[in-house]
Short mmCIF file of C-alpha atoms in Angstrom, two decimals:
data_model
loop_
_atom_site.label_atom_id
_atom_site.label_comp_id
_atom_site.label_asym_id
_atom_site.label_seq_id
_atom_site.Cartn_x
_atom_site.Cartn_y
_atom_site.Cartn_z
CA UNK B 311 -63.01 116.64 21.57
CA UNK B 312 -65.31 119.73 21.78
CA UNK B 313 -67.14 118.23 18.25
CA UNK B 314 -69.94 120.02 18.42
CA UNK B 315 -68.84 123.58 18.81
CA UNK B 316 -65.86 123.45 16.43
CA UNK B 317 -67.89 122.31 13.51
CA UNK B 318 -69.79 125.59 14.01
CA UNK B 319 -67.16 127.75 14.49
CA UNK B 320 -65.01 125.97 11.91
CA UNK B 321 -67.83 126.65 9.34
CA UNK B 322 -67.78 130.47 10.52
CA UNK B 323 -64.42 130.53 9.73
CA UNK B 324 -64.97 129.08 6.59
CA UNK B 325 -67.63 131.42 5.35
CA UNK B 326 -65.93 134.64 6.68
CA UNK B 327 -62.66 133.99 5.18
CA UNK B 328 -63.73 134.18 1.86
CA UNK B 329 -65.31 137.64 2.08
CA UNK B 330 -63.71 140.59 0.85
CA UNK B 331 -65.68 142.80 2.71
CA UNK B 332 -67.81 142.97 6.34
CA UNK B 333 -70.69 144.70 6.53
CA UNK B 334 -72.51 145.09 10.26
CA UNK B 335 -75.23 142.83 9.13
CA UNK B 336 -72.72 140.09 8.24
CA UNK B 337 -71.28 140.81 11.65
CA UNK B 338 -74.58 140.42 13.83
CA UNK B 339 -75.38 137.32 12.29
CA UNK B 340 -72.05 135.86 12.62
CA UNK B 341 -72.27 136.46 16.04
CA UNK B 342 -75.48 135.47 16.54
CA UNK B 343 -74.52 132.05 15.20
CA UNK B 344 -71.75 131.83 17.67
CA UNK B 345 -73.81 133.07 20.72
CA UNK B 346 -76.69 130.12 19.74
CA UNK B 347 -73.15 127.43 19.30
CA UNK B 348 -71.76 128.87 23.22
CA UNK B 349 -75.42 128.34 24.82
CA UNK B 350 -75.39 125.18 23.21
CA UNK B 351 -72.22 123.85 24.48
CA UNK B 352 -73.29 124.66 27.69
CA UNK B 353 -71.24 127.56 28.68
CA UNK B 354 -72.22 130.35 31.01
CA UNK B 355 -74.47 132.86 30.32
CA UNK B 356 -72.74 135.59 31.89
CA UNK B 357 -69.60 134.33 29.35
CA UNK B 358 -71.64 134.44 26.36
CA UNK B 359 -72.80 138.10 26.95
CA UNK B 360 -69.60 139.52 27.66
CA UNK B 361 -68.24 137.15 24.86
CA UNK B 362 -70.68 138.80 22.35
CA UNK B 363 -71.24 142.18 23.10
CA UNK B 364 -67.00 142.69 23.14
CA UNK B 365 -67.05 140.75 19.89
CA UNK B 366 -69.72 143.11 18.38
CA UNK B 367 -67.96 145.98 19.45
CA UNK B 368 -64.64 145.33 18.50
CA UNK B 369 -65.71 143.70 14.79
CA UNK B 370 -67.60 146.73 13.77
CA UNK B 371 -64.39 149.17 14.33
CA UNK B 372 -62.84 150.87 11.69
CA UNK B 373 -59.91 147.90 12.12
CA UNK B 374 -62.00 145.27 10.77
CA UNK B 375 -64.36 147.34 8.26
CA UNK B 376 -62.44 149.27 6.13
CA UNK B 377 -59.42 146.29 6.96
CA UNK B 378 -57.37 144.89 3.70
CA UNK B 379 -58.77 141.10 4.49
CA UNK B 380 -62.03 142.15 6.85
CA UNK B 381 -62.82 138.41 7.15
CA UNK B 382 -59.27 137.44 8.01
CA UNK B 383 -59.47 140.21 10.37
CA UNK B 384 -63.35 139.39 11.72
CA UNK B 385 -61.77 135.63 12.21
CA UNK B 386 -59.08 137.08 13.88
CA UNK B 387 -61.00 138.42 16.48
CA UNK B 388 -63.11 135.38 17.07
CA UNK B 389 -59.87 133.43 17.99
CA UNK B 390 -58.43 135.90 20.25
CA UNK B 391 -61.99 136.33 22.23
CA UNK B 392 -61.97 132.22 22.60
CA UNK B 393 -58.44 132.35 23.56
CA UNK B 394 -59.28 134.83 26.35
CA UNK B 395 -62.24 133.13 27.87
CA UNK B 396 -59.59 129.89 28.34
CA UNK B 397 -56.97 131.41 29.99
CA UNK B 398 -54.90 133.99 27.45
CA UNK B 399 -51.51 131.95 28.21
CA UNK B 400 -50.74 128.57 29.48
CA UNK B 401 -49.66 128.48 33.29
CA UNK B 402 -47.21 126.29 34.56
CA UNK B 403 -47.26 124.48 38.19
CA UNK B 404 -45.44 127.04 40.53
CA UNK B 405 -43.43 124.45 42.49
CA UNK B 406 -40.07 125.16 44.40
CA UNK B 407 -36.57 124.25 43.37
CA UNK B 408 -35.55 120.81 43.35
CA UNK B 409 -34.06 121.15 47.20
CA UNK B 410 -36.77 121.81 48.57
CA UNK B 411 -40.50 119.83 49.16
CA UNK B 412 -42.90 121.06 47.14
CA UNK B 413 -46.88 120.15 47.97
CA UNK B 414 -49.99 119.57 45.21
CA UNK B 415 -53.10 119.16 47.50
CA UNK B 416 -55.62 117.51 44.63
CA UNK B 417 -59.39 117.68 45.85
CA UNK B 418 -62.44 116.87 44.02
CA UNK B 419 -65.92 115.37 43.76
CA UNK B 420 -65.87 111.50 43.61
CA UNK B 421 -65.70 110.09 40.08
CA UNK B 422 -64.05 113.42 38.61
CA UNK B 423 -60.96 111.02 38.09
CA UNK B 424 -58.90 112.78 40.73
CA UNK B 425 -56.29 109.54 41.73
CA UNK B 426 -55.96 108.81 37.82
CA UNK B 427 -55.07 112.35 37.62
CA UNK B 428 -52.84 111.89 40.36
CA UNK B 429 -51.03 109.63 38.99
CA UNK B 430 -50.84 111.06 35.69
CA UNK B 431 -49.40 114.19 36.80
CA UNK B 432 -46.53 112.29 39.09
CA UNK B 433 -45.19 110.59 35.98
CA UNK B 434 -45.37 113.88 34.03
CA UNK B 435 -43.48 115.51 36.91
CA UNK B 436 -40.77 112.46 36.93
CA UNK B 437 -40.67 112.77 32.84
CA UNK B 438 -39.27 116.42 33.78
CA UNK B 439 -36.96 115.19 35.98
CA UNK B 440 -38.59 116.00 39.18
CA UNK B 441 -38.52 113.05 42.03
CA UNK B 442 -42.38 112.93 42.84
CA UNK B 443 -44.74 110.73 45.97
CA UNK B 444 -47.93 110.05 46.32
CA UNK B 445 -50.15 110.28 49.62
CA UNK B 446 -53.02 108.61 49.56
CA UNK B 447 -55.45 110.41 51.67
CA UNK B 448 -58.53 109.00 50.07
CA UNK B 449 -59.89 107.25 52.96
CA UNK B 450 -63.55 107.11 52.39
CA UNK B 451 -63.64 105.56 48.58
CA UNK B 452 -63.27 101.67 48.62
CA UNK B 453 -60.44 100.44 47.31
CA UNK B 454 -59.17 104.30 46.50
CA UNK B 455 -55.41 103.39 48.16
CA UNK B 456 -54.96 100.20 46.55
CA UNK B 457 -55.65 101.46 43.03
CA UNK B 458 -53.06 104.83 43.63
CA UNK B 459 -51.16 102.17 45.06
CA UNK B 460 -51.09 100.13 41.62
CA UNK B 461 -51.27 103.35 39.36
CA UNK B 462 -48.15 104.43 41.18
CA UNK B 463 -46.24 101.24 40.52
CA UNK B 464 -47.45 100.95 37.34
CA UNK B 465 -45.53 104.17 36.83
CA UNK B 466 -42.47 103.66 39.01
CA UNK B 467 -43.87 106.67 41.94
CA UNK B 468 -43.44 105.13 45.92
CA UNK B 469 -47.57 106.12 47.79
CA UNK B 470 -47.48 106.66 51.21
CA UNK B 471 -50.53 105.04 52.82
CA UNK B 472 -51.05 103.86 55.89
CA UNK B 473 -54.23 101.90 58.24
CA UNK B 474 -56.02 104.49 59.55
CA UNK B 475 -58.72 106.92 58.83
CA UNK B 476 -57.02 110.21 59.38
CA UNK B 477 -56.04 111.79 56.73
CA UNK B 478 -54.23 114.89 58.37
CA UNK B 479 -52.11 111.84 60.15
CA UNK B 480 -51.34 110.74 56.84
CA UNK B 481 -50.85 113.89 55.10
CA UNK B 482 -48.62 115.19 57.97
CA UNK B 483 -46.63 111.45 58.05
CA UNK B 484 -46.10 111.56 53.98
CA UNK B 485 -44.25 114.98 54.04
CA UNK B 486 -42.32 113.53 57.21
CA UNK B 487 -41.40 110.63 54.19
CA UNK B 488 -41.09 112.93 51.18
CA UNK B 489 -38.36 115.26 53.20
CA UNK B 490 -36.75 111.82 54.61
CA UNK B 491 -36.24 110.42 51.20
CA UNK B 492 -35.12 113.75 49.02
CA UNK B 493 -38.25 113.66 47.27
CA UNK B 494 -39.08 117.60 45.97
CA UNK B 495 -42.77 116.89 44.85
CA UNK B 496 -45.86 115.47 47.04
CA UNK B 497 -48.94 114.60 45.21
CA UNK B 498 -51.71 114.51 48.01
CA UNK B 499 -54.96 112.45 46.91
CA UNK B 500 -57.81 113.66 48.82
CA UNK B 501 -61.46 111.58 49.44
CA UNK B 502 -64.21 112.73 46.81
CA UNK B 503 -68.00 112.93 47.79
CA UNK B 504 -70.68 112.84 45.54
CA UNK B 505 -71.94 115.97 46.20
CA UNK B 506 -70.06 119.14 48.24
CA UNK B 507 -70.69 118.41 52.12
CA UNK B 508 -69.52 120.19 54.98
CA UNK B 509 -67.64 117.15 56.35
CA UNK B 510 -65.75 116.64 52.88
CA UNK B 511 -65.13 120.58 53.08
CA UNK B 512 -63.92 120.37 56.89
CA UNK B 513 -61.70 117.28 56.01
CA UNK B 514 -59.75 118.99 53.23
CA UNK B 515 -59.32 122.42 55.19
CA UNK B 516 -57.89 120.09 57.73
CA UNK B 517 -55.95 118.24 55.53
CA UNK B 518 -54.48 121.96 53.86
CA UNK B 519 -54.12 123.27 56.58
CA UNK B 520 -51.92 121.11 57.65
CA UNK B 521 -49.82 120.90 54.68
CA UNK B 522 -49.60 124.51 53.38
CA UNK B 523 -49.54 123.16 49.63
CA UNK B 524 -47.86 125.06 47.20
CA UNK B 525 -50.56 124.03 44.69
CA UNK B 526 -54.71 123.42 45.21
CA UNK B 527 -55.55 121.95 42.43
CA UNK B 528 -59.50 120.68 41.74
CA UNK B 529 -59.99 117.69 39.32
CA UNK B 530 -63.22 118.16 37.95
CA UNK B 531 -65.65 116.49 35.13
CA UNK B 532 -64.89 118.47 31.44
CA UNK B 533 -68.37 116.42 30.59
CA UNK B 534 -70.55 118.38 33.32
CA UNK B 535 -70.04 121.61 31.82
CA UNK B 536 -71.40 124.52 33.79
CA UNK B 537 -71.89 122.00 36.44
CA UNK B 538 -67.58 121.85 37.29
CA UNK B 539 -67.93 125.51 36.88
CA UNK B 540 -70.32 125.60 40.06
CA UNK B 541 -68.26 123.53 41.97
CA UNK B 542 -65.32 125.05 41.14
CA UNK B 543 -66.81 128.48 42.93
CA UNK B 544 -67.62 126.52 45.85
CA UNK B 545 -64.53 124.50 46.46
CA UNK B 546 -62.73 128.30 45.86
CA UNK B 547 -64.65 129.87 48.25
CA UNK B 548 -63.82 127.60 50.71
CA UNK B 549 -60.66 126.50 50.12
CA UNK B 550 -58.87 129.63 47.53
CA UNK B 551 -58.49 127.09 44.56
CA UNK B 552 -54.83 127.95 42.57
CA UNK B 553 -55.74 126.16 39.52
CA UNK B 554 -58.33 123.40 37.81
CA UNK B 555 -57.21 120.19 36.40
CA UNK B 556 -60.05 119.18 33.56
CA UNK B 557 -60.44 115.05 33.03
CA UNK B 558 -62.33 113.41 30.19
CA UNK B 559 -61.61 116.45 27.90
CA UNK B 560 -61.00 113.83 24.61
CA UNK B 561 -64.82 112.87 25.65
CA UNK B 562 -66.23 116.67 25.97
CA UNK B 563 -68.04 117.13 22.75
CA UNK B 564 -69.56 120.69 23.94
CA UNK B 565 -66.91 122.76 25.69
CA UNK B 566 -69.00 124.65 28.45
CA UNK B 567 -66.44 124.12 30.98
CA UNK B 568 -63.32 124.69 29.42
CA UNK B 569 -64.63 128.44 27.67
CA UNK B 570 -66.41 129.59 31.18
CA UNK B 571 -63.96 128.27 33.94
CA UNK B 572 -61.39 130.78 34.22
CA UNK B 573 -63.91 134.03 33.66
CA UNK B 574 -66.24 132.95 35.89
CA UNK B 575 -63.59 131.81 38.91
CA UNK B 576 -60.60 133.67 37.64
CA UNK B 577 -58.67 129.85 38.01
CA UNK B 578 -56.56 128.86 35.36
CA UNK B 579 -56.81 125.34 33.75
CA UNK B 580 -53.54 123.76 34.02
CA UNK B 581 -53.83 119.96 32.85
CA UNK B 582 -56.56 118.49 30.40
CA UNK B 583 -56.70 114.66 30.29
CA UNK B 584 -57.25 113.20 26.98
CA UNK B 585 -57.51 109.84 27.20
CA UNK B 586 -57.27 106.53 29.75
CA UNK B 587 -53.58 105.76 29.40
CA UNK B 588 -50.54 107.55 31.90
CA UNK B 589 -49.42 110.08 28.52
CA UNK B 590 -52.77 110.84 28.35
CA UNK B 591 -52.49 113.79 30.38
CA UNK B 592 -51.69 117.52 28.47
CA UNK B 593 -50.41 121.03 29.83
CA UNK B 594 -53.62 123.13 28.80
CA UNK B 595 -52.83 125.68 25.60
CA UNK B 596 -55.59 128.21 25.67
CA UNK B 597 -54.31 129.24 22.37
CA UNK B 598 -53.68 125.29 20.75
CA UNK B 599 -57.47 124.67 21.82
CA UNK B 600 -58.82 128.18 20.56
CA UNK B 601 -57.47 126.97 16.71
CA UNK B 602 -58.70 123.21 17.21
CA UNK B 603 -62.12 124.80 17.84
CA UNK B 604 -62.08 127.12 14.60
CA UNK B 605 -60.76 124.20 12.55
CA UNK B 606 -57.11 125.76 12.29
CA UNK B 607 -55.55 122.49 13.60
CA UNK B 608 -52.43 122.35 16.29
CA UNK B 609 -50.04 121.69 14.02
CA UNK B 610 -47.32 122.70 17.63
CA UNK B 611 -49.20 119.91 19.45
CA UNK B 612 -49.11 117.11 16.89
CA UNK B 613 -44.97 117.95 16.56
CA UNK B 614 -44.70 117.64 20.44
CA UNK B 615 -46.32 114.62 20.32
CA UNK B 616 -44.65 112.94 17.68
CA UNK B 617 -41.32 113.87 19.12
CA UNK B 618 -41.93 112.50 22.46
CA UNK B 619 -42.67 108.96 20.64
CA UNK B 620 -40.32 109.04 17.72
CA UNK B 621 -36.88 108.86 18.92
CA UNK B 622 -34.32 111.26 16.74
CA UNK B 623 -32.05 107.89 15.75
CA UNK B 624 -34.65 105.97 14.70
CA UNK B 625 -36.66 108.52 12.20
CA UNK B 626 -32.85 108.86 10.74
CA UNK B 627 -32.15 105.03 10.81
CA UNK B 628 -35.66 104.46 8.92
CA UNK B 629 -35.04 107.77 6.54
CA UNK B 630 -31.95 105.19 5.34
CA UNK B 631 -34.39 102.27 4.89
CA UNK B 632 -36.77 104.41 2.68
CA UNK B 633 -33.34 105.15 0.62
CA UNK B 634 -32.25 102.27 -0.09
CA UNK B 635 -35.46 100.02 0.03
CA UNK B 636 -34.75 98.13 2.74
CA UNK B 637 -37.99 99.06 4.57
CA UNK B 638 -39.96 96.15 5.70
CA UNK B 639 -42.98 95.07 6.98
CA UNK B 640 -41.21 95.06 10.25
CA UNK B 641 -41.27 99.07 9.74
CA UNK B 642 -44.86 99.21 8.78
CA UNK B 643 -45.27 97.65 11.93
CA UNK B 644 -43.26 99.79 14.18
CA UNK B 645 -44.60 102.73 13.12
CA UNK B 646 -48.32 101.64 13.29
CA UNK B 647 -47.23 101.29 16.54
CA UNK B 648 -45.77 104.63 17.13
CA UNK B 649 -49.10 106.02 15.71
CA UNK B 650 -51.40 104.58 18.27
CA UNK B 651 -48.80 105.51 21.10
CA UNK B 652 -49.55 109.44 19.70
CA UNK B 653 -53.02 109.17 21.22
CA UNK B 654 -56.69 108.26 19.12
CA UNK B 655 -56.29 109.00 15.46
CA UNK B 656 -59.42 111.38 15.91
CA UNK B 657 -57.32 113.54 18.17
CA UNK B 658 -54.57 113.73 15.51
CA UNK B 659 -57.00 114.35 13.06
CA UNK B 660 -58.14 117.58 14.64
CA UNK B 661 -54.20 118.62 15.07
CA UNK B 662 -53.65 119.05 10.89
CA UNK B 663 -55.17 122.07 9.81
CA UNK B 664 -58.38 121.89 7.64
CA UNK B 665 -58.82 117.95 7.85
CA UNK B 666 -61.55 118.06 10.81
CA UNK B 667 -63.52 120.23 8.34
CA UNK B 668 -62.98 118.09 5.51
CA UNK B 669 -63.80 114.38 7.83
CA UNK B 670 -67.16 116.76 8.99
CA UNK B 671 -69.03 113.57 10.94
CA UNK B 672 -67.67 111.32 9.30
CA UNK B 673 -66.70 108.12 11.82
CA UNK B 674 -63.19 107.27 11.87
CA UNK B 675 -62.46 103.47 11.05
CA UNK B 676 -59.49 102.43 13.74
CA UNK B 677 -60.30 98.89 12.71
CA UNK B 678 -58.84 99.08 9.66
CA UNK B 679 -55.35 99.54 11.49
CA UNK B 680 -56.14 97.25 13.76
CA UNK B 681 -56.65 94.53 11.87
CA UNK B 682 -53.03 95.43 9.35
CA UNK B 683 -51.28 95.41 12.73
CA UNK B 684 -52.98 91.63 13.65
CA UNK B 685 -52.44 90.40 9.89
CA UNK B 686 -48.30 91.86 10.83
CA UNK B 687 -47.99 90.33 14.01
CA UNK B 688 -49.15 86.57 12.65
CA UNK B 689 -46.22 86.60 10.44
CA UNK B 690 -42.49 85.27 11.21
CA UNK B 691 -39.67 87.45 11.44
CA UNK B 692 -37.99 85.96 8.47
CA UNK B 693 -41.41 87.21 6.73
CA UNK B 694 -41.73 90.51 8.02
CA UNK B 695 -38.42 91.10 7.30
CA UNK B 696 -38.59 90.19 3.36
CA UNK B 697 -42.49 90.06 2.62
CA UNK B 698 -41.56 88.51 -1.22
CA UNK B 699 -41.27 84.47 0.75
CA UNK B 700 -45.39 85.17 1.32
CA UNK B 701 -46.80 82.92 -0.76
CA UNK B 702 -50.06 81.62 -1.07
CA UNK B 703 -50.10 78.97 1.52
CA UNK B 704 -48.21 81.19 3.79
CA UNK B 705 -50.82 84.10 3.58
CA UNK B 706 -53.50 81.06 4.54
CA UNK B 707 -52.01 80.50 7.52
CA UNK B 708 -51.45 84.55 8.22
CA UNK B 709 -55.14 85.10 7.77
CA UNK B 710 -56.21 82.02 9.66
CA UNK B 711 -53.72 83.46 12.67
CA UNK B 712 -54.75 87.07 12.21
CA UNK B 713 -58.64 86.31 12.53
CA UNK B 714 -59.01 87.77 9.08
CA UNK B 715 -59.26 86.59 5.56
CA UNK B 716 -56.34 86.64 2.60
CA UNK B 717 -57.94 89.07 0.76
CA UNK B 718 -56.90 91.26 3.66
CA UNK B 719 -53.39 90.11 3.71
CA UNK B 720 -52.90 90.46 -0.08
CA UNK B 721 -54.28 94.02 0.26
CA UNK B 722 -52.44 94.64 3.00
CA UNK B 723 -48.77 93.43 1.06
CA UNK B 724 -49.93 95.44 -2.34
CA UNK B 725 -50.36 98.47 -0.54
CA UNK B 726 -46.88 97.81 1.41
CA UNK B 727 -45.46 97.37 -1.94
CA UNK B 728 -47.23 100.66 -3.34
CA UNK B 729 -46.16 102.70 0.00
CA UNK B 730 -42.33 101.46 -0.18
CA UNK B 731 -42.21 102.50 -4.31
CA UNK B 732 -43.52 105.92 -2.93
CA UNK B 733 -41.37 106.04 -0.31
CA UNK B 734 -38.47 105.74 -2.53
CA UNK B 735 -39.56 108.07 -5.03
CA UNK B 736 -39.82 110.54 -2.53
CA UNK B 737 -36.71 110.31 -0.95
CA UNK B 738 -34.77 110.45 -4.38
CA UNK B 739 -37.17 113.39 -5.66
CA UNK B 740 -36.55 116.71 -4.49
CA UNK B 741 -39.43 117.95 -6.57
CA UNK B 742 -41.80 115.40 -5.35
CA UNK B 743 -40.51 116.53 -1.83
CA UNK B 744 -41.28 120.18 -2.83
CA UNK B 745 -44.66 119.40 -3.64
CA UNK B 746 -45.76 116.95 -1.15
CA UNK B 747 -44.77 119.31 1.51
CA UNK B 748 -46.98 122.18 -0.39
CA UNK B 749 -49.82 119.38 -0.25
CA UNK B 750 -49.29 119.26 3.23
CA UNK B 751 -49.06 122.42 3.96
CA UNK B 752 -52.27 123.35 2.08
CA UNK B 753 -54.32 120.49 3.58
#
């Protein structure tokens, strides 16, 4: 995500942080780079003005001039000015206490992904241990009910729907079914057009009206850049927006959206979605993103993740394995596993510190894992669970199963066998610990 303008800003970062001292010149061409990388990610005008001139003003101050590290202190600045334009801090939902109903009115142009999000943010909300519904209001899209209808099983969430085509009737009916069956949270799905209209306009006002949400929430396009920033104005002008849900963000190479939303309507991003599947679906950091666009990594993010898939027992129970080299192929495959449930390995990728800059455009190969977990899953237990009965006819019939060849099972089992020596060096080697974790820290 946001490609494009990190790799400039990351290689700002990297040419102002080894300067030991900042003269004005250095700063107006620093900042003249950035200005050309904003336009070109597509953010607003207005933005990039006030982003430059208070950038200018503030780097040529005694602070960062006559500073101990000027270009620590220059880069400094540069991350707190991008953390401002997305928000300063990250705002939570403001949703009443668990006895009472509270009401998210989502509205949206059609294709923005606003019943995906829908159902996205329900199954967040019941991962918190709220007790969230669904109304489908959609009633223009085709097909719009039946597919909350599925999302919401899919993710264990009851949808009110019913035959008609009013959707104050079924707004109004849904909150009569919410309160009846001690839900606290309604999720309201509202019809997209493509393009603002005053009928879509009048239908939602209705529909809000009606309601008296506790949240208006518009699901809009992170790939149409100043273009979600326009509509966002208009739906707030018409309908007093309370924050901005932003789909397709792991897709948004340029960032226009995300860095002019909240200056330019004052409405905080909330939720980014990163990806197709239901965990796909992130509170929004301003602070997190600010350091994945200067190449500083999320180091926060990439922990959160990884403890929301790796469950406490489990890391212990496979720490013993690596011990006493009992880890098997079975293992491998687990946590292969694990690793794709963590979200794309080019989203991880940007979480470490430093390694986007050092993978610059290069592609990352997700076959490669793909095919170790096929050449895995083609094998027995018995086999996965003591990889030394693999031989040669055996690995024949793996590759033949797998779809690939037995060079790529052989190189897959020497490189098991390399991984579970390391492993058991490390875990009996508080040197190698030391310095793997200074490595890693480095990197």
């Amino acid at each position: 995500m946001l490609e494009k303008i990190s790799n400039t800003f990351t290689d700002v970062v990297r040419k102002l942080s080894g300067k030991s001292s900042i003269t004005e010149k250095n700063i107006e061409e620093t900042v003249e780079q950035i200005k050309i990388a904003l336009l070109e990610a597509d953010v607003n005008l207005r933005v990039v003005r006030r982003f430059v001139n208070s950038t200018i003003e503030e780097a040529k101050g005694e602070k960062v001039l006559r500073a101990v590290d000027p270009g620590q202190q220059f880069v400094k600045i540069i991350h707190d000015k991008i953390v401002s334009l997305l928000g300063d801090e990250k705002q939570d939902l403001k949703l009443k206490g668990p006895d009472t109903l509270s009401i998210i009115l989502l509205l949206g142009l059609q294709g923005a992904g606003k019943t995906t999000a829908a159902s996205k943010l329900a199954a967040r909300l019941a991962k918190e241990g709220r007790k969230p519904m669904l109304a489908a209001c959609d009633l223009v899209r085709p097909a719009a009910i039946q597919q909350l209808c599925v999302l919401g099983e899919k993710i264990g969430v009851p949808v009110h729907h019913e035959d008609t085509k009013d959707a104050v009737k079924v707004a109004k009916d849904a909150i009569k079914e919410a309160k009846k069956g001690g839900y606290d949270t309604l999720i309201i799905d509202t019809a997209g057009r493509l393009q603002i209209d005053q009928d879509m306009m009048a239908e939602i006002a209705e529909v809000k009206k009606a309601t008296s949400p506790d949240e208006v929430l518009l699901v809009a396009d992170a790939m149409t850049g100043q273009n979600a920033v326009d509509i966002a104005k208009t739906f707030d002008e018409a309908l007093q927006l309370t924050g901005v849900i932003l789909t397709k963000f792991d897709s948004d190479a340029r960032g226009g959206a995300a860095l002019s939303l909240k200056s330019i309507t004052g409405k905080p991003i909330l939720f980014i979605g990163t990806g197709e599947k239901t965990e796909d679906f992130e509170p929004f950091h301003p602070e997190r993103i600010a350091s994945r666009i200067l190449g500083m990594g999320d180091i926060v993010s990439l922990v959160e993740k990884a403890q929301a898939t790796i469950d406490e027992a489990e890391a212990e129970k496979l720490q013993k394995k690596m011990m006493s080299e009992t880890f098997t192929l079975q293992d491998m495959l687990d946590q292969l596993q694990r690793v794709k449930k963590m979200g794309s390995l080019q989203s991880l990728i940007e979480m470490v510190p430093g390694m986007a800059a050092q993978m610059g455009n290069q592609e990352i190969d997700t076959s490669a894992m793909k095919r170790q977990e096929a050449i895995i899953l083609s094998m027995t237990k018995k086999e996965r669970a003591n990889h030394l009965i693999i031989g040669p006819s055996r690995r024949k019939r793996i590759a033949k199963g797998s779809g690939t060849s037995v060079a790529e099972v052989n190189r897959l089992i020497k490189q098991f066998e390399k991984t579970r020596l390391a492993m058991k060096k490390l875990t009996k080697n508080k040197g190698l610990q030391a310095k793997f974790m200074q490595q890693f820290g480095g990197m």
